[in-house]
Each structure stands twice: as C-alpha cells, then as structure tokens.
C-alpha cells in the first residue's frame, strides 16, 4: 500500500481511468472512492453512534447474523445457524468454519466471544477507559453471559427474554473484531479495526481519508471487486458533486436534495433513493428551568411549520414527522389525529401564561455538517428560529462541528439542540429506548439527550422489548407514545429520504434499510 503522500497520485490515476470512456468502455479502476460530508469519529464498532463511523466499519466488520440486502429479515452471517432454548433465555450459535479475521486469527467461539465480553464486563482488559459502549445497555440489557460452549458453538444467556435480540445482533455494536487487535494496539484498537469483511483496514488520516484494501481471503460472496476502497470526507456539497461528475469520486452521500433534479437528468450518474429510517428532531433539555413546564414545550411544537421545513430544507425529499418513529412502524397509533400540529395562535396563548420562558434568550445548538435528516443543519436551525420567534421565544443559534456538537449534547450542556437518529433495525425499541429510556441518559454518552427520566416510560419500554406478541407490543408502544405526546421531551421534525448517488458504472449496490452504505458487493459495469 502506498503511503499517504502518494494518495493524490493514486486518485488522479482513478480519475483518468474513469474518464477513459471517451476512447471506449471504461476499465475498472483499481480504487473505488466514496465521498461523504464528514469523517468517522472512531473505528470501534462497540463504541460509536455516528453514521460516518458505521459506514466505514460496514466494509470491514461482520456479525453473527445480518439483514438480507434491502430488508430487515435476519439471515446467517458468521454464524451458520442458531437455536433458541429455555424459553428465550439461551441462544446457541453454530459458527462458520474456515473464516479468519484480517490479522489471521481464526474465527472460533472463543474469539467471537471477545466482542461481547469486553462490553459486558467492566473489568475486561479491552473495556477501554473512556469508552461509552452506549449501545450495550440499551440493546442488550438482558444479556448476562457470552461464552464458548464448544470450539465453534457460542452461547448467549439472558436473564429474561428479549424479542429484539436477533435484530440487535445484526447491528454494528455486535460486529465481531479480532481479540488480537487489543493485544496489538491496546487502546489504539479504536483506530485499527480488524474484522472479517470484504475490505480490510490499511490506514486512516483523519479528515483526509480512510484507506481499505481488498480482503483476498474473504469467505463470502461476492469477492471484493476493487483493490482499494478510499473513504474521503469532503465537507462542501458542491465539491463532492464536482468530484462525482469528473469521475474522481464514484459513490456520494450527504447530498443537498436541491441537486436531485439535475442529477437525475445526468446520464453519467445514477440516483438511488428510498424512504429513510430516520427522524430529525429538536431536543429540549429537561434540566433547563425555562423549559420545564410541558406547556412551554407544547408551544414550541405548535410554533413549528414542519411542512415548510420539509419543502425548504429537504427540497421535498422526505416527509414531515408526526411521531418520533418513522411512518408505518409498530406502535404508531392508527388514529389520523396528530398529537402536535402547526398552530401559532395556540402557541402564543400557551406561552403567555409562562413569561419565564421568554425572559431570556434560549440557545439552540446545531451542527454545521450535513446529516441525512438535515442536509443543511444551519438552514434548519434558521427556519426553526424564525418559527419560534414568531410566537414570542428569543432564540440564539450556535453551530459547531459534528463531533463537538454531539459531545456538547451528550454532556447535557445545551438548552435546545438539533439532532437526529437513523434506525439500525425496523423496530420501535431502537428509536424509543434511545430517545426516552433512563438507561440512555448517561451524561457524556447519552442518546436520550433530552435527559427525560420517567419510570413509567422505562417500564413500558422494558415490557415492549420482552413482549413477543405484536398486538401486545402495539398497545405498549401506543402508551409510550402517549407519554411522549404529553411530555414532549423532543419535537420530531422530519423524515428524510435515503439518497446515494453513484457513477453509472458502479453496479451491485442495494440501498440498505438501516441507512448503511455497504460497498462490499459493488462492482464495475462499463
């Protein structure tokens, strides 16, 4: 692998190869280049919660099970099969023979257990200081033990049934990494992922590129079609588009939806689009005195014109959010009556009874890098500020880079904050427990960044995760959404469409239901 000082030359060769179609069919480039708006934060599947990190690791790591392409149907991956025993308290996984991690470590039940044991046991040497492992407590709170019960047989024991366990095991916190990566890198393992996937990690220069190489001993099909995969952060949307059209970039995300019409008419590229499993929202910090009364939060919800926001900020490539769940999810009430609506007069009436809410300006924190649910977060913040000030609030907007903004909100330093969530599985627990469960409100690592603490909500969400009957789960989640509608710890704003743009020669790409960009199966079709 050439060092980074040769990366520019390598990309120029890629550009020449991509543009050679003028003289005949384009030869497959040695390097596939994927551009997005931001870089990863770290490369440890157990300790991330941002899409950029997930999409880098999606090429490197795999789990015991996975979702069939384009669906949320669980299928075997590194486990050939599984069985459930003891009334849902024991899961046995029969692992695939002949698989090795990228460092040559064989896949066995013992090496597979490492990924789970380091998250489960705070005394495990790879339970790194400062690592939040924020998903473990939310997705796997019932897991009590993970151990090898045979060379290729892995047992996961639970203290009580969890109806979402298999789906959770298909998500990134359960992707396996080699135990030797800790022996080799210690805490720096978070920058040197060692998985079993179609591409293997070579090097990462933050804010410049993550470079991967083909895993020539990959166990699965199809085999990687490119020698290298380069993942580049390109913050400016116009620059990403220019590089795509020139052929320097082959896959692009983080698109400004306003560019869609022009791209659909461009024969050199193709647009893959579908409904997104996401929600962009305004978080209201419950520790802020000005915002503690539910009528103040309701006034905020009534002040916001979601239809206009989707039209102006998403160029129509999405839909207004009515619930903190995507449309059609289990748990969404069958009623057509929305618990929140656009009504400025009612907002002013509610706010008039709470002069403490408008006495001092409120700070709205936002990020300044594109997200799927907010292609231009600063624009979204400006639209919200105008709506809120129209009913009497005073709002200051503060924009930060993504990593700083995320930590600012996880620490609970915000008053109001723009954020969003991209679902990992098609299950309401993956949204509602992240947003509203007390276990998700751990400062420094919070996903419940409203710091909404409600034992009644916790009880409903815990019961929903254990319940196997869909009708009973529907009833439990309807009650949970009733608590949300009463208390409004966050205001859902929009659901954005998933959009990936590719050079026309890139084939084999399937839009992932959970928003991951899986490039392992893609190929070149001149």
PDB file of C-alpha atoms in Angstrom, residues 253-514:
ATOM      1  CA  UNK A 253     -23.780  10.621   0.167  1.00  0.00           C
ATOM      2  CA  UNK A 254     -24.808  13.733   2.102  1.00  0.00           C
ATOM      3  CA  UNK A 255     -26.404  15.266  -0.961  1.00  0.00           C
ATOM      4  CA  UNK A 256     -28.287  18.538  -0.890  1.00  0.00           C
ATOM      5  CA  UNK A 257     -31.728  17.382  -2.140  1.00  0.00           C
ATOM      6  CA  UNK A 258     -31.984  20.544  -4.240  1.00  0.00           C
ATOM      7  CA  UNK A 259     -29.442  18.927  -6.593  1.00  0.00           C
ATOM      8  CA  UNK A 260     -31.597  15.855  -7.236  1.00  0.00           C
ATOM      9  CA  UNK A 261     -33.388  17.067 -10.361  1.00  0.00           C
ATOM     10  CA  UNK A 262     -30.125  17.867 -12.133  1.00  0.00           C
ATOM     11  CA  UNK A 263     -28.525  14.581 -11.130  1.00  0.00           C
ATOM     12  CA  UNK A 264     -31.497  12.522 -12.326  1.00  0.00           C
ATOM     13  CA  UNK A 265     -31.043  14.100 -15.747  1.00  0.00           C
ATOM     14  CA  UNK A 266     -27.287  13.406 -15.840  1.00  0.00           C
ATOM     15  CA  UNK A 267     -26.525  10.187 -17.804  1.00  0.00           C
ATOM     16  CA  UNK A 268     -23.108   9.812 -16.165  1.00  0.00           C
ATOM     17  CA  UNK A 269     -24.583   9.144 -12.711  1.00  0.00           C
ATOM     18  CA  UNK A 270     -27.471   7.273 -11.121  1.00  0.00           C
ATOM     19  CA  UNK A 271     -29.523   8.212  -8.076  1.00  0.00           C
ATOM     20  CA  UNK A 272     -30.708   5.535  -5.653  1.00  0.00           C
ATOM     21  CA  UNK A 273     -33.445   6.849  -3.358  1.00  0.00           C
ATOM     22  CA  UNK A 274     -35.930   5.411  -0.882  1.00  0.00           C
ATOM     23  CA  UNK A 275     -37.817   6.270   2.309  1.00  0.00           C
ATOM     24  CA  UNK A 276     -35.368   6.780   5.144  1.00  0.00           C
ATOM     25  CA  UNK A 277     -35.465   5.042   8.504  1.00  0.00           C
ATOM     26  CA  UNK A 278     -34.642   8.265  10.322  1.00  0.00           C
ATOM     27  CA  UNK A 279     -36.026  11.232  12.160  1.00  0.00           C
ATOM     28  CA  UNK A 280     -34.570  14.699  12.636  1.00  0.00           C
ATOM     29  CA  UNK A 281     -35.686  16.355  15.851  1.00  0.00           C
ATOM     30  CA  UNK A 282     -35.348  19.261  18.255  1.00  0.00           C
ATOM     31  CA  UNK A 283     -34.203  18.116  21.691  1.00  0.00           C
ATOM     32  CA  UNK A 284     -35.425  20.055  24.726  1.00  0.00           C
ATOM     33  CA  UNK A 285     -33.173  19.682  27.759  1.00  0.00           C
ATOM     34  CA  UNK A 286     -35.354  18.906  30.783  1.00  0.00           C
ATOM     35  CA  UNK A 287     -32.753  20.333  33.161  1.00  0.00           C
ATOM     36  CA  UNK A 288     -33.291  23.861  31.823  1.00  0.00           C
ATOM     37  CA  UNK A 289     -35.625  25.832  34.121  1.00  0.00           C
ATOM     38  CA  UNK A 290     -37.165  27.870  31.272  1.00  0.00           C
ATOM     39  CA  UNK A 291     -38.253  24.683  29.516  1.00  0.00           C
ATOM     40  CA  UNK A 292     -39.544  22.527  32.375  1.00  0.00           C
ATOM     41  CA  UNK A 293     -43.247  23.229  32.014  1.00  0.00           C
ATOM     42  CA  UNK A 294     -44.885  20.968  29.410  1.00  0.00           C
ATOM     43  CA  UNK A 295     -46.965  23.858  28.035  1.00  0.00           C
ATOM     44  CA  UNK A 296     -43.754  25.674  27.092  1.00  0.00           C
ATOM     45  CA  UNK A 297     -42.569  22.636  25.167  1.00  0.00           C
ATOM     46  CA  UNK A 298     -46.024  22.284  23.596  1.00  0.00           C
ATOM     47  CA  UNK A 299     -45.896  25.930  22.499  1.00  0.00           C
ATOM     48  CA  UNK A 300     -42.619  25.156  20.743  1.00  0.00           C
ATOM     49  CA  UNK A 301     -44.161  22.188  18.962  1.00  0.00           C
ATOM     50  CA  UNK A 302     -47.181  24.212  17.853  1.00  0.00           C
ATOM     51  CA  UNK A 303     -44.952  27.022  16.541  1.00  0.00           C
ATOM     52  CA  UNK A 304     -43.038  24.873  14.039  1.00  0.00           C
ATOM     53  CA  UNK A 305     -44.246  24.573  10.438  1.00  0.00           C
ATOM     54  CA  UNK A 306     -42.973  21.089   9.515  1.00  0.00           C
ATOM     55  CA  UNK A 307     -44.441  21.180   6.004  1.00  0.00           C
ATOM     56  CA  UNK A 308     -42.460  24.309   5.192  1.00  0.00           C
ATOM     57  CA  UNK A 309     -39.339  22.832   6.767  1.00  0.00           C
ATOM     58  CA  UNK A 310     -39.505  19.720   4.555  1.00  0.00           C
ATOM     59  CA  UNK A 311     -40.093  21.861   1.478  1.00  0.00           C
ATOM     60  CA  UNK A 312     -37.299  24.329   2.199  1.00  0.00           C
ATOM     61  CA  UNK A 313     -34.675  22.178   3.948  1.00  0.00           C
ATOM     62  CA  UNK A 314     -35.218  18.823   2.190  1.00  0.00           C
ATOM     63  CA  UNK A 315     -36.483  20.117  -1.174  1.00  0.00           C
ATOM     64  CA  UNK A 316     -39.426  17.759  -0.722  1.00  0.00           C
ATOM     65  CA  UNK A 317     -37.195  14.659  -0.473  1.00  0.00           C
ATOM     66  CA  UNK A 318     -38.795  13.498   2.764  1.00  0.00           C
ATOM     67  CA  UNK A 319     -41.869  13.976   4.894  1.00  0.00           C
ATOM     68  CA  UNK A 320     -42.917  15.927   7.994  1.00  0.00           C
ATOM     69  CA  UNK A 321     -42.510  13.943  11.226  1.00  0.00           C
ATOM     70  CA  UNK A 322     -45.632  13.475  13.316  1.00  0.00           C
ATOM     71  CA  UNK A 323     -44.264  10.865  15.724  1.00  0.00           C
ATOM     72  CA  UNK A 324     -40.726  10.140  16.957  1.00  0.00           C
ATOM     73  CA  UNK A 325     -40.934   6.991  14.803  1.00  0.00           C
ATOM     74  CA  UNK A 326     -40.879   6.588  11.014  1.00  0.00           C
ATOM     75  CA  UNK A 327     -44.306   6.152   9.384  1.00  0.00           C
ATOM     76  CA  UNK A 328     -45.784   2.662   9.478  1.00  0.00           C
ATOM     77  CA  UNK A 329     -43.775   1.466  12.477  1.00  0.00           C
ATOM     78  CA  UNK A 330     -45.231  -0.893  15.046  1.00  0.00           C
ATOM     79  CA  UNK A 331     -46.567   1.246  17.856  1.00  0.00           C
ATOM     80  CA  UNK A 332     -47.712   4.223  15.784  1.00  0.00           C
ATOM     81  CA  UNK A 333     -51.390   4.778  16.662  1.00  0.00           C
ATOM     82  CA  UNK A 334     -53.913   4.056  13.936  1.00  0.00           C
ATOM     83  CA  UNK A 335     -55.602   7.402  14.501  1.00  0.00           C
ATOM     84  CA  UNK A 336     -55.176  10.149  11.919  1.00  0.00           C
ATOM     85  CA  UNK A 337     -55.161  12.812  14.660  1.00  0.00           C
ATOM     86  CA  UNK A 338     -51.700  14.215  15.228  1.00  0.00           C
ATOM     87  CA  UNK A 339     -50.622  14.978  18.812  1.00  0.00           C
ATOM     88  CA  UNK A 340     -48.795  18.049  17.502  1.00  0.00           C
ATOM     89  CA  UNK A 341     -49.771  20.457  14.753  1.00  0.00           C
ATOM     90  CA  UNK A 342     -48.890  23.901  13.389  1.00  0.00           C
ATOM     91  CA  UNK A 343     -50.930  26.498  15.295  1.00  0.00           C
ATOM     92  CA  UNK A 344     -49.203  29.772  16.101  1.00  0.00           C
ATOM     93  CA  UNK A 345     -52.190  31.304  17.854  1.00  0.00           C
ATOM     94  CA  UNK A 346     -52.429  28.400  20.286  1.00  0.00           C
ATOM     95  CA  UNK A 347     -48.653  28.560  20.797  1.00  0.00           C
ATOM     96  CA  UNK A 348     -48.887  32.250  21.728  1.00  0.00           C
ATOM     97  CA  UNK A 349     -51.777  31.532  24.090  1.00  0.00           C
ATOM     98  CA  UNK A 350     -49.838  28.829  25.946  1.00  0.00           C
ATOM     99  CA  UNK A 351     -46.685  30.915  26.085  1.00  0.00           C
ATOM    100  CA  UNK A 352     -48.491  33.943  27.513  1.00  0.00           C
ATOM    101  CA  UNK A 353     -49.006  32.032  30.759  1.00  0.00           C
ATOM    102  CA  UNK A 354     -45.255  31.376  31.102  1.00  0.00           C
ATOM    103  CA  UNK A 355     -43.314  34.650  30.902  1.00  0.00           C
ATOM    104  CA  UNK A 356     -40.275  32.878  32.406  1.00  0.00           C
ATOM    105  CA  UNK A 357     -39.824  31.061  29.088  1.00  0.00           C
ATOM    106  CA  UNK A 358     -39.284  34.243  27.086  1.00  0.00           C
ATOM    107  CA  UNK A 359     -37.488  36.415  29.640  1.00  0.00           C
ATOM    108  CA  UNK A 360     -34.025  35.323  28.475  1.00  0.00           C
ATOM    109  CA  UNK A 361     -32.867  34.126  25.056  1.00  0.00           C
ATOM    110  CA  UNK A 362     -32.535  30.385  24.581  1.00  0.00           C
ATOM    111  CA  UNK A 363     -29.557  28.881  22.783  1.00  0.00           C
ATOM    112  CA  UNK A 364     -30.286  26.409  20.005  1.00  0.00           C
ATOM    113  CA  UNK A 365     -27.240  24.236  19.355  1.00  0.00           C
ATOM    114  CA  UNK A 366     -26.731  22.788  15.903  1.00  0.00           C
ATOM    115  CA  UNK A 367     -24.005  21.170  13.879  1.00  0.00           C
ATOM    116  CA  UNK A 368     -22.595  22.647  10.694  1.00  0.00           C
ATOM    117  CA  UNK A 369     -22.044  19.432   8.720  1.00  0.00           C
ATOM    118  CA  UNK A 370     -24.638  17.602   6.613  1.00  0.00           C
ATOM    119  CA  UNK A 371     -26.653  14.707   8.009  1.00  0.00           C
ATOM    120  CA  UNK A 372     -29.137  12.599   6.135  1.00  0.00           C
ATOM    121  CA  UNK A 373     -32.022  14.100   8.122  1.00  0.00           C
ATOM    122  CA  UNK A 374     -30.593  17.639   7.955  1.00  0.00           C
ATOM    123  CA  UNK A 375     -28.631  18.179   4.689  1.00  0.00           C
ATOM    124  CA  UNK A 376     -28.034  21.772   5.844  1.00  0.00           C
ATOM    125  CA  UNK A 377     -28.435  21.878   9.648  1.00  0.00           C
ATOM    126  CA  UNK A 378     -27.742  25.610   9.878  1.00  0.00           C
ATOM    127  CA  UNK A 379     -30.598  26.272   7.464  1.00  0.00           C
ATOM    128  CA  UNK A 380     -32.889  24.086   9.571  1.00  0.00           C
ATOM    129  CA  UNK A 381     -31.876  25.993  12.700  1.00  0.00           C
ATOM    130  CA  UNK A 382     -32.597  29.303  10.964  1.00  0.00           C
ATOM    131  CA  UNK A 383     -36.070  28.127   9.924  1.00  0.00           C
ATOM    132  CA  UNK A 384     -36.828  26.952  13.460  1.00  0.00           C
ATOM    133  CA  UNK A 385     -35.573  30.188  14.969  1.00  0.00           C
ATOM    134  CA  UNK A 386     -37.929  32.180  12.728  1.00  0.00           C
ATOM    135  CA  UNK A 387     -40.886  29.968  13.691  1.00  0.00           C
ATOM    136  CA  UNK A 388     -40.150  30.116  17.423  1.00  0.00           C
ATOM    137  CA  UNK A 389     -39.504  33.858  17.466  1.00  0.00           C
ATOM    138  CA  UNK A 390     -42.794  34.396  15.617  1.00  0.00           C
ATOM    139  CA  UNK A 391     -44.659  33.243  18.742  1.00  0.00           C
ATOM    140  CA  UNK A 392     -42.510  35.064  21.293  1.00  0.00           C
ATOM    141  CA  UNK A 393     -39.416  32.984  22.062  1.00  0.00           C
ATOM    142  CA  UNK A 394     -35.970  34.569  21.829  1.00  0.00           C
ATOM    143  CA  UNK A 395     -33.503  32.220  20.115  1.00  0.00           C
ATOM    144  CA  UNK A 396     -29.757  32.354  19.509  1.00  0.00           C
ATOM    145  CA  UNK A 397     -28.246  29.731  17.213  1.00  0.00           C
ATOM    146  CA  UNK A 398     -24.777  28.309  17.857  1.00  0.00           C
ATOM    147  CA  UNK A 399     -23.219  25.999  15.236  1.00  0.00           C
ATOM    148  CA  UNK A 400     -20.355  23.610  15.954  1.00  0.00           C
ATOM    149  CA  UNK A 401     -18.573  20.875  14.057  1.00  0.00           C
ATOM    150  CA  UNK A 402     -20.303  17.499  14.310  1.00  0.00           C
ATOM    151  CA  UNK A 403     -18.085  15.844  16.904  1.00  0.00           C
ATOM    152  CA  UNK A 404     -18.058  18.870  19.205  1.00  0.00           C
ATOM    153  CA  UNK A 405     -21.827  19.309  18.839  1.00  0.00           C
ATOM    154  CA  UNK A 406     -22.534  15.656  19.601  1.00  0.00           C
ATOM    155  CA  UNK A 407     -20.398  15.717  22.745  1.00  0.00           C
ATOM    156  CA  UNK A 408     -21.911  19.042  23.817  1.00  0.00           C
ATOM    157  CA  UNK A 409     -25.368  17.476  23.710  1.00  0.00           C
ATOM    158  CA  UNK A 410     -24.332  14.145  25.247  1.00  0.00           C
ATOM    159  CA  UNK A 411     -22.902  16.128  28.148  1.00  0.00           C
ATOM    160  CA  UNK A 412     -26.244  17.928  28.575  1.00  0.00           C
ATOM    161  CA  UNK A 413     -24.775  21.403  28.083  1.00  0.00           C
ATOM    162  CA  UNK A 414     -27.419  22.502  25.574  1.00  0.00           C
ATOM    163  CA  UNK A 415     -30.796  24.139  26.121  1.00  0.00           C
ATOM    164  CA  UNK A 416     -32.240  23.291  22.717  1.00  0.00           C
ATOM    165  CA  UNK A 417     -30.393  21.109  20.239  1.00  0.00           C
ATOM    166  CA  UNK A 418     -30.838  19.785  16.726  1.00  0.00           C
ATOM    167  CA  UNK A 419     -30.051  16.123  16.258  1.00  0.00           C
ATOM    168  CA  UNK A 420     -31.443  13.052  14.552  1.00  0.00           C
ATOM    169  CA  UNK A 421     -31.480   9.298  14.615  1.00  0.00           C
ATOM    170  CA  UNK A 422     -31.048   6.724  11.873  1.00  0.00           C
ATOM    171  CA  UNK A 423     -32.611   3.405  12.851  1.00  0.00           C
ATOM    172  CA  UNK A 424     -30.452   0.327  12.900  1.00  0.00           C
ATOM    173  CA  UNK A 425     -33.412  -2.075  12.792  1.00  0.00           C
ATOM    174  CA  UNK A 426     -37.057  -1.737  11.846  1.00  0.00           C
ATOM    175  CA  UNK A 427     -38.203  -1.918  15.450  1.00  0.00           C
ATOM    176  CA  UNK A 428     -39.705   0.810  17.657  1.00  0.00           C
ATOM    177  CA  UNK A 429     -37.445  -0.078  20.569  1.00  0.00           C
ATOM    178  CA  UNK A 430     -34.445   1.085  18.526  1.00  0.00           C
ATOM    179  CA  UNK A 431     -35.924   4.589  18.476  1.00  0.00           C
ATOM    180  CA  UNK A 432     -37.945   4.927  21.657  1.00  0.00           C
ATOM    181  CA  UNK A 433     -35.457   3.400  24.099  1.00  0.00           C
ATOM    182  CA  UNK A 434     -32.693   5.552  22.632  1.00  0.00           C
ATOM    183  CA  UNK A 435     -34.789   8.706  22.967  1.00  0.00           C
ATOM    184  CA  UNK A 436     -36.627   8.193  26.247  1.00  0.00           C
ATOM    185  CA  UNK A 437     -35.188   5.427  28.431  1.00  0.00           C
ATOM    186  CA  UNK A 438     -33.298   6.390  31.566  1.00  0.00           C
ATOM    187  CA  UNK A 439     -30.542   3.924  30.606  1.00  0.00           C
ATOM    188  CA  UNK A 440     -29.839   6.118  27.553  1.00  0.00           C
ATOM    189  CA  UNK A 441     -29.429   9.296  29.617  1.00  0.00           C
ATOM    190  CA  UNK A 442     -25.917   8.668  30.939  1.00  0.00           C
ATOM    191  CA  UNK A 443     -24.103  12.004  30.760  1.00  0.00           C
ATOM    192  CA  UNK A 444     -21.147  12.012  28.443  1.00  0.00           C
ATOM    193  CA  UNK A 445     -22.572   9.090  26.452  1.00  0.00           C
ATOM    194  CA  UNK A 446     -26.278   9.952  26.256  1.00  0.00           C
ATOM    195  CA  UNK A 447     -28.571   9.163  23.348  1.00  0.00           C
ATOM    196  CA  UNK A 448     -31.501  10.411  25.435  1.00  0.00           C
ATOM    197  CA  UNK A 449     -30.117  13.931  25.122  1.00  0.00           C
ATOM    198  CA  UNK A 450     -33.318  15.478  26.485  1.00  0.00           C
ATOM    199  CA  UNK A 451     -32.408  13.787  29.789  1.00  0.00           C
ATOM    200  CA  UNK A 452     -36.031  12.752  30.141  1.00  0.00           C
ATOM    201  CA  UNK A 453     -36.312  10.478  33.190  1.00  0.00           C
ATOM    202  CA  UNK A 454     -39.670   8.767  33.641  1.00  0.00           C
ATOM    203  CA  UNK A 455     -40.026   5.384  35.426  1.00  0.00           C
ATOM    204  CA  UNK A 456     -43.406   4.846  33.768  1.00  0.00           C
ATOM    205  CA  UNK A 457     -41.815   5.221  30.339  1.00  0.00           C
ATOM    206  CA  UNK A 458     -38.953   2.892  31.324  1.00  0.00           C
ATOM    207  CA  UNK A 459     -41.444   0.220  32.419  1.00  0.00           C
ATOM    208  CA  UNK A 460     -43.391   0.371  29.143  1.00  0.00           C
ATOM    209  CA  UNK A 461     -40.230   0.200  27.031  1.00  0.00           C
ATOM    210  CA  UNK A 462     -38.820  -2.698  29.054  1.00  0.00           C
ATOM    211  CA  UNK A 463     -42.086  -4.612  28.681  1.00  0.00           C
ATOM    212  CA  UNK A 464     -42.182  -3.858  24.958  1.00  0.00           C
ATOM    213  CA  UNK A 465     -38.722  -5.330  24.448  1.00  0.00           C
ATOM    214  CA  UNK A 466     -39.679  -8.538  26.270  1.00  0.00           C
ATOM    215  CA  UNK A 467     -43.102  -8.956  24.670  1.00  0.00           C
ATOM    216  CA  UNK A 468     -43.321 -11.326  21.708  1.00  0.00           C
ATOM    217  CA  UNK A 469     -46.936 -10.744  20.636  1.00  0.00           C
ATOM    218  CA  UNK A 470     -47.179  -7.895  18.065  1.00  0.00           C
ATOM    219  CA  UNK A 471     -50.621  -6.812  19.258  1.00  0.00           C
ATOM    220  CA  UNK A 472     -49.429  -6.518  22.838  1.00  0.00           C
ATOM    221  CA  UNK A 473     -46.320  -4.639  21.713  1.00  0.00           C
ATOM    222  CA  UNK A 474     -48.511  -2.270  19.700  1.00  0.00           C
ATOM    223  CA  UNK A 475     -50.525  -1.463  22.822  1.00  0.00           C
ATOM    224  CA  UNK A 476     -47.408  -0.915  24.951  1.00  0.00           C
ATOM    225  CA  UNK A 477     -45.776   1.418  22.426  1.00  0.00           C
ATOM    226  CA  UNK A 478     -49.006   3.354  21.942  1.00  0.00           C
ATOM    227  CA  UNK A 479     -48.959   4.036  25.688  1.00  0.00           C
ATOM    228  CA  UNK A 480     -45.293   5.050  25.474  1.00  0.00           C
ATOM    229  CA  UNK A 481     -46.084   7.454  22.644  1.00  0.00           C
ATOM    230  CA  UNK A 482     -48.925   8.833  24.736  1.00  0.00           C
ATOM    231  CA  UNK A 483     -46.395   9.746  27.427  1.00  0.00           C
ATOM    232  CA  UNK A 484     -44.186  11.366  24.795  1.00  0.00           C
ATOM    233  CA  UNK A 485     -47.130  13.398  23.452  1.00  0.00           C
ATOM    234  CA  UNK A 486     -47.962  14.537  26.982  1.00  0.00           C
ATOM    235  CA  UNK A 487     -44.401  15.470  27.992  1.00  0.00           C
ATOM    236  CA  UNK A 488     -42.752  16.367  24.634  1.00  0.00           C
ATOM    237  CA  UNK A 489     -39.099  15.857  25.606  1.00  0.00           C
ATOM    238  CA  UNK A 490     -38.278  16.194  21.930  1.00  0.00           C
ATOM    239  CA  UNK A 491     -40.091  17.569  18.891  1.00  0.00           C
ATOM    240  CA  UNK A 492     -39.848  15.385  15.758  1.00  0.00           C
ATOM    241  CA  UNK A 493     -39.350  17.479  12.649  1.00  0.00           C
ATOM    242  CA  UNK A 494     -38.794  15.424   9.509  1.00  0.00           C
ATOM    243  CA  UNK A 495     -38.010  12.080   7.913  1.00  0.00           C
ATOM    244  CA  UNK A 496     -35.522  12.390   5.041  1.00  0.00           C
ATOM    245  CA  UNK A 497     -35.242  10.027   2.119  1.00  0.00           C
ATOM    246  CA  UNK A 498     -32.117   7.888   1.866  1.00  0.00           C
ATOM    247  CA  UNK A 499     -30.159   9.085  -1.158  1.00  0.00           C
ATOM    248  CA  UNK A 500     -26.961   7.591  -2.579  1.00  0.00           C
ATOM    249  CA  UNK A 501     -25.518   8.813  -5.880  1.00  0.00           C
ATOM    250  CA  UNK A 502     -23.153   6.629  -7.906  1.00  0.00           C
ATOM    251  CA  UNK A 503     -21.253   6.804 -11.152  1.00  0.00           C
ATOM    252  CA  UNK A 504     -23.263   4.935 -13.774  1.00  0.00           C
ATOM    253  CA  UNK A 505     -20.587   2.228 -13.997  1.00  0.00           C
ATOM    254  CA  UNK A 506     -20.976   1.186 -10.357  1.00  0.00           C
ATOM    255  CA  UNK A 507     -23.177  -1.901 -10.150  1.00  0.00           C
ATOM    256  CA  UNK A 508     -24.370  -4.245  -7.453  1.00  0.00           C
ATOM    257  CA  UNK A 509     -25.397  -1.544  -4.984  1.00  0.00           C
ATOM    258  CA  UNK A 510     -28.513  -2.119  -2.854  1.00  0.00           C
ATOM    259  CA  UNK A 511     -29.958   0.608  -0.643  1.00  0.00           C
ATOM    260  CA  UNK A 512     -29.772  -0.551   2.967  1.00  0.00           C
ATOM    261  CA  UNK A 513     -32.957  -0.212   5.015  1.00  0.00           C
ATOM    262  CA  UNK A 514     -30.941   0.980   8.010  1.00  0.00           C
TER     263      UNK A 514
END
